[in-house]
């Protein structure tokens, strides 16, 4: 449970940190550039530990995990955060645990209880209503980007969690970063060539956080919790990530949390908790 809690605590600062820097550094640097910094750290860790290379059959799942958590989620979330507050994004992506569970169901061919699907539908409905209320009657374009971010994260978590049982959590994120780095170098380099790096300390602090904590250290703790068989405990801690993220956004960025945001966050928390409970108490054969 400790590793799961540390991972979630690290993840909870991701959206506020991205929002703090996105106006000055842009979505390419904030979404993809962070992985290049993290990949540099991963090289040092792999070299220092003499870690063996992934086996051939692990490369495809590793590439899927990399596409989800190293490329997809950071980039899509960064694009969304150009136009919506971190509080809004935190509540919408609060459904990531459900998306992760659905990805695992598809991957393993499991048949969850009807309660799982009912709880998932409740969470989706809560997010759709909240997004529509925030967007003057209909979801915004940013909500589509957040949806893509959720799907990316869910698939990446599911694949990474499976690999962590065999490879170890820290090796999963290190190799996922190294796989993505060559693909990301060109777009990040081109973006930097046309962007001024004379930005505020706040922007660099946000970039440093997502590069070192969100993309690296938090994954060490999170995948470690999965490798130790603590998926249930880690999942329970993940319930509080939307609330933690919203609180960080309010404290650090001065964003307001409207009453409807609290209601939506609690409904999402409840739906995810119910779906988790249904997974931990599967129906009898």
Short mmCIF file of C-alpha atoms in Angstrom, two decimals:
data_model
loop_
_atom_site.label_atom_id
_atom_site.label_comp_id
_atom_site.label_asym_id
_atom_site.label_seq_id
_atom_site.Cartn_x
_atom_site.Cartn_y
_atom_site.Cartn_z
CA UNK A 1 0.00 0.00 0.00
CA UNK A 2 2.89 2.38 0.73
CA UNK A 3 4.25 2.19 -2.82
CA UNK A 4 0.76 2.65 -4.27
CA UNK A 5 0.19 5.70 -2.07
CA UNK A 6 3.53 7.23 -3.07
CA UNK A 7 2.78 6.64 -6.74
CA UNK A 8 -0.64 8.26 -6.54
CA UNK A 9 0.75 11.19 -4.56
CA UNK A 10 3.31 11.75 -7.30
CA UNK A 11 0.74 11.42 -10.07
CA UNK A 12 -1.64 13.84 -8.35
CA UNK A 13 0.62 16.79 -9.07
CA UNK A 14 0.89 16.07 -12.79
CA UNK A 15 -2.06 18.09 -14.09
CA UNK A 16 -1.48 21.16 -11.88
CA UNK A 17 2.23 21.17 -12.81
CA UNK A 18 1.38 20.87 -16.50
CA UNK A 19 -1.20 23.65 -16.27
CA UNK A 20 1.35 25.89 -14.55
CA UNK A 21 3.81 25.60 -17.44
CA UNK A 22 1.71 24.93 -20.53
CA UNK A 23 1.23 28.59 -21.43
CA UNK A 24 4.97 29.19 -21.73
CA UNK A 25 6.40 25.84 -22.85
CA UNK A 26 3.55 24.48 -24.97
CA UNK A 27 2.10 20.97 -25.25
CA UNK A 28 4.96 19.38 -27.21
CA UNK A 29 7.64 20.27 -24.66
CA UNK A 30 5.39 19.65 -21.67
CA UNK A 31 3.79 16.52 -23.12
CA UNK A 32 6.72 14.88 -24.89
CA UNK A 33 9.84 16.71 -23.76
CA UNK A 34 9.44 15.41 -20.24
CA UNK A 35 10.06 11.87 -21.48
CA UNK A 36 13.47 12.81 -22.88
CA UNK A 37 14.58 14.04 -19.46
CA UNK A 38 13.15 10.93 -17.82
CA UNK A 39 14.81 8.69 -20.43
CA UNK A 40 18.18 10.20 -19.50
CA UNK A 41 17.56 9.19 -15.89
CA UNK A 42 16.41 5.75 -17.04
CA UNK A 43 19.69 5.20 -18.91
CA UNK A 44 21.64 5.92 -15.74
CA UNK A 45 19.49 3.54 -13.68
CA UNK A 46 19.70 0.71 -16.21
CA UNK A 47 23.45 1.16 -16.58
CA UNK A 48 24.07 1.33 -12.82
CA UNK A 49 22.04 -1.81 -12.14
CA UNK A 50 23.23 -3.79 -15.15
CA UNK A 51 19.61 -4.56 -16.01
CA UNK A 52 19.06 -7.14 -18.72
CA UNK A 53 17.26 -6.24 -21.92
CA UNK A 54 13.58 -7.13 -22.37
CA UNK A 55 12.88 -10.44 -24.06
CA UNK A 56 11.55 -10.39 -27.59
CA UNK A 57 8.02 -11.35 -26.54
CA UNK A 58 8.00 -8.43 -24.09
CA UNK A 59 8.75 -5.78 -26.71
CA UNK A 60 5.23 -5.43 -28.11
CA UNK A 61 3.49 -5.06 -24.71
CA UNK A 62 6.29 -2.69 -23.70
CA UNK A 63 5.71 -0.61 -26.83
CA UNK A 64 1.97 -0.47 -26.07
CA UNK A 65 2.66 0.64 -22.49
CA UNK A 66 5.12 3.23 -23.79
CA UNK A 67 2.65 4.58 -26.33
CA UNK A 68 0.03 4.92 -23.60
CA UNK A 69 1.82 6.39 -20.60
CA UNK A 70 4.91 7.99 -22.15
CA UNK A 71 3.40 9.50 -25.30
CA UNK A 72 -0.40 9.43 -25.33
CA UNK A 73 -1.46 10.55 -21.88
CA UNK A 74 1.12 13.34 -21.41
CA UNK A 75 0.58 14.82 -24.87
CA UNK A 76 -3.22 14.67 -24.91
CA UNK A 77 -3.50 16.00 -21.36
CA UNK A 78 -1.10 18.85 -22.16
CA UNK A 79 -3.15 19.84 -25.22
CA UNK A 80 -6.33 19.85 -23.12
CA UNK A 81 -4.78 21.91 -20.35
CA UNK A 82 -4.19 24.81 -22.70
CA UNK A 83 -7.88 25.66 -22.40
CA UNK A 84 -9.30 24.02 -19.26
CA UNK A 85 -8.28 24.41 -15.60
CA UNK A 86 -6.44 21.61 -13.83
CA UNK A 87 -9.46 21.10 -11.53
CA UNK A 88 -11.66 20.32 -14.54
CA UNK A 89 -9.08 17.96 -16.05
CA UNK A 90 -8.53 16.20 -12.71
CA UNK A 91 -12.19 15.26 -12.41
CA UNK A 92 -12.58 14.14 -16.03
CA UNK A 93 -9.52 11.87 -15.95
CA UNK A 94 -10.63 10.49 -12.60
CA UNK A 95 -12.14 7.61 -14.59
CA UNK A 96 -8.68 6.26 -15.46
CA UNK A 97 -9.00 3.34 -12.98
CA UNK A 98 -12.20 2.23 -14.75
CA UNK A 99 -10.59 2.57 -18.18
CA UNK A 100 -7.63 0.56 -16.89
CA UNK A 101 -9.95 -2.14 -15.61
CA UNK A 102 -11.80 -2.28 -18.94
CA UNK A 103 -8.47 -2.57 -20.77
CA UNK A 104 -7.51 -5.46 -18.49
CA UNK A 105 -10.89 -7.12 -19.11
CA UNK A 106 -10.40 -6.91 -22.87
CA UNK A 107 -6.79 -8.10 -22.56
CA UNK A 108 -7.59 -11.10 -20.36
CA UNK A 109 -11.05 -11.93 -21.68
CA UNK A 110 -12.58 -11.72 -18.22
CA UNK A 111 -16.31 -11.41 -17.56
CA UNK A 112 -16.89 -8.90 -14.76
CA UNK A 113 -20.10 -8.69 -12.80
CA UNK A 114 -22.95 -6.48 -14.08
CA UNK A 115 -22.25 -4.26 -11.08
CA UNK A 116 -18.89 -3.36 -12.62
CA UNK A 117 -20.53 -2.09 -15.80
CA UNK A 118 -23.24 -0.26 -13.85
CA UNK A 119 -20.64 1.50 -11.70
CA UNK A 120 -18.61 2.36 -14.79
CA UNK A 121 -21.69 3.81 -16.48
CA UNK A 122 -22.41 5.93 -13.40
CA UNK A 123 -18.90 7.36 -13.48
CA UNK A 124 -19.06 8.10 -17.19
CA UNK A 125 -22.45 9.79 -16.78
CA UNK A 126 -21.15 11.95 -13.93
CA UNK A 127 -18.17 13.08 -16.01
CA UNK A 128 -20.30 13.78 -19.11
CA UNK A 129 -22.80 15.87 -17.12
CA UNK A 130 -19.98 17.75 -15.38
CA UNK A 131 -18.16 18.42 -18.66
CA UNK A 132 -21.39 19.63 -20.27
CA UNK A 133 -22.12 21.93 -17.34
CA UNK A 134 -18.61 23.37 -17.57
CA UNK A 135 -18.93 23.84 -21.32
CA UNK A 136 -22.22 25.77 -21.35
CA UNK A 137 -24.38 22.76 -22.16
CA UNK A 138 -21.99 20.54 -24.07
CA UNK A 139 -18.53 19.04 -23.63
CA UNK A 140 -15.61 21.10 -24.90
CA UNK A 141 -12.96 20.08 -27.42
CA UNK A 142 -10.56 19.79 -24.49
CA UNK A 143 -12.75 17.02 -23.09
CA UNK A 144 -12.09 14.97 -26.22
CA UNK A 145 -8.36 15.34 -25.61
CA UNK A 146 -8.88 14.28 -22.00
CA UNK A 147 -10.85 11.25 -23.19
CA UNK A 148 -7.93 10.25 -25.42
CA UNK A 149 -5.59 10.82 -22.46
CA UNK A 150 -7.71 8.51 -20.30
CA UNK A 151 -7.78 5.76 -22.90
CA UNK A 152 -4.03 6.04 -23.38
CA UNK A 153 -3.34 5.88 -19.66
CA UNK A 154 -5.73 2.98 -19.11
CA UNK A 155 -4.13 0.86 -21.81
CA UNK A 156 -0.64 1.82 -20.66
CA UNK A 157 -1.40 0.99 -17.03
CA UNK A 158 -2.92 -2.36 -17.95
CA UNK A 159 0.02 -3.43 -20.11
CA UNK A 160 2.57 -2.02 -17.70
CA UNK A 161 0.95 -3.77 -14.77
CA UNK A 162 1.13 -7.10 -16.56
CA UNK A 163 4.78 -6.58 -17.46
CA UNK A 164 5.66 -5.46 -13.94
CA UNK A 165 4.86 -8.93 -12.60
CA UNK A 166 7.61 -10.38 -14.76
CA UNK A 167 10.08 -7.56 -15.40
CA UNK A 168 9.80 -5.54 -12.22
CA UNK A 169 8.15 -2.15 -12.05
CA UNK A 170 11.23 0.02 -12.42
CA UNK A 171 12.44 -1.86 -15.50
CA UNK A 172 9.05 -1.41 -17.17
CA UNK A 173 9.08 2.38 -17.01
CA UNK A 174 12.81 2.63 -17.80
CA UNK A 175 12.54 0.54 -20.97
CA UNK A 176 9.25 2.20 -21.93
CA UNK A 177 11.02 5.56 -21.80
CA UNK A 178 13.97 4.32 -23.85
CA UNK A 179 11.66 2.91 -26.52
CA UNK A 180 9.89 6.24 -26.88
CA UNK A 181 12.91 8.55 -26.72
CA UNK A 182 14.11 8.17 -30.36
CA UNK A 183 10.58 8.86 -31.63
CA UNK A 184 10.20 11.97 -29.47
CA UNK A 185 13.57 13.60 -30.09
CA UNK A 186 12.66 15.08 -33.49
CA UNK A 187 9.30 16.72 -32.66
CA UNK A 188 10.62 18.08 -29.37
CA UNK A 189 13.76 19.40 -31.06
CA UNK A 190 11.76 21.11 -33.80
CA UNK A 191 9.44 22.70 -31.26
CA UNK A 192 12.32 23.95 -29.14
CA UNK A 193 13.98 25.47 -32.21
CA UNK A 194 11.03 27.84 -32.60
CA UNK A 195 10.39 28.52 -28.92
CA UNK A 196 12.04 30.89 -26.49
CA UNK A 197 13.47 29.18 -23.44
CA UNK A 198 13.41 32.41 -21.43
CA UNK A 199 10.46 31.32 -19.34
CA UNK A 200 9.50 31.80 -15.72
CA UNK A 201 10.78 29.76 -12.80
CA UNK A 202 7.22 28.54 -12.31
CA UNK A 203 7.18 27.03 -15.81
CA UNK A 204 10.54 25.32 -15.34
CA UNK A 205 9.41 24.02 -11.95
CA UNK A 206 6.33 22.49 -13.55
CA UNK A 207 8.45 20.92 -16.28
CA UNK A 208 10.93 19.55 -13.74
CA UNK A 209 8.11 18.02 -11.71
CA UNK A 210 6.47 16.18 -14.60
CA UNK A 211 9.88 15.03 -15.90
CA UNK A 212 11.34 13.69 -12.66
CA UNK A 213 8.33 12.87 -10.47
CA UNK A 214 5.33 12.23 -12.74
CA UNK A 215 7.14 10.41 -15.53
CA UNK A 216 9.80 8.63 -13.49
CA UNK A 217 9.74 8.35 -9.71
CA UNK A 218 5.96 7.99 -9.40
CA UNK A 219 6.01 5.13 -11.91
CA UNK A 220 8.75 3.41 -9.90
CA UNK A 221 6.45 3.40 -6.89
CA UNK A 222 3.26 2.60 -8.83
CA UNK A 223 4.61 -0.31 -10.85
CA UNK A 224 6.42 -1.58 -7.74
CA UNK A 225 3.05 -1.80 -5.99
CA UNK A 226 1.71 -3.84 -8.91
CA UNK A 227 4.75 -6.11 -8.95
CA UNK A 228 4.30 -6.82 -5.24
CA UNK A 229 0.73 -7.92 -5.85
CA UNK A 230 -0.72 -4.79 -4.30
CA UNK A 231 -3.04 -3.93 -7.17
CA UNK A 232 -6.09 -3.83 -4.91
CA UNK A 233 -4.44 -1.55 -2.35
CA UNK A 234 -2.92 0.60 -5.06
CA UNK A 235 -6.26 0.82 -6.80
CA UNK A 236 -7.95 2.01 -3.65
CA UNK A 237 -5.37 4.78 -3.29
CA UNK A 238 -5.96 5.76 -6.92
CA UNK A 239 -9.51 6.68 -5.94
CA UNK A 240 -8.23 9.81 -4.26
CA UNK A 241 -6.12 11.09 -7.14
CA UNK A 242 -8.81 13.40 -8.64
CA UNK A 243 -9.45 15.01 -5.26
CA UNK A 244 -5.73 15.38 -4.54
CA UNK A 245 -5.11 16.89 -7.97
CA UNK A 246 -7.98 19.35 -7.53
CA UNK A 247 -6.67 20.36 -4.13
CA UNK A 248 -3.15 20.91 -5.51
CA UNK A 249 -4.63 23.05 -8.30
CA UNK A 250 -6.52 25.14 -5.75
CA UNK A 251 -3.56 25.53 -3.39
CA UNK A 252 -0.77 26.08 -5.92
CA UNK A 253 -2.57 27.70 -8.85
CA UNK A 254 -5.37 29.48 -7.04
CA UNK A 255 -8.06 27.69 -9.06
CA UNK A 256 -11.54 27.63 -7.57
CA UNK A 257 -13.42 24.40 -6.95
CA UNK A 258 -17.11 24.95 -7.69
CA UNK A 259 -19.76 22.94 -5.81
CA UNK A 260 -20.59 20.95 -8.96
CA UNK A 261 -16.92 19.98 -9.19
CA UNK A 262 -17.05 18.51 -5.68
CA UNK A 263 -20.25 16.62 -6.54
CA UNK A 264 -18.76 15.25 -9.76
CA UNK A 265 -15.53 14.27 -8.00
CA UNK A 266 -17.42 12.39 -5.28
CA UNK A 267 -19.59 10.61 -7.86
CA UNK A 268 -16.50 9.58 -9.80
CA UNK A 269 -14.83 8.39 -6.60
CA UNK A 270 -17.91 6.38 -5.68
CA UNK A 271 -18.25 4.81 -9.12
CA UNK A 272 -14.59 3.80 -9.20
CA UNK A 273 -14.80 2.41 -5.65
CA UNK A 274 -17.87 0.37 -6.60
CA UNK A 275 -16.24 -0.97 -9.75
CA UNK A 276 -13.15 -1.91 -7.72
CA UNK A 277 -15.30 -3.68 -5.16
CA UNK A 278 -17.01 -5.69 -7.90
CA UNK A 279 -13.61 -6.77 -9.23
CA UNK A 280 -12.43 -7.85 -5.80
CA UNK A 281 -15.64 -9.86 -5.28
CA UNK A 282 -16.14 -11.64 -8.61
CA UNK A 283 -19.29 -13.58 -9.30
CA UNK A 284 -19.29 -17.29 -8.64
CA UNK A 285 -18.74 -19.62 -11.62
#
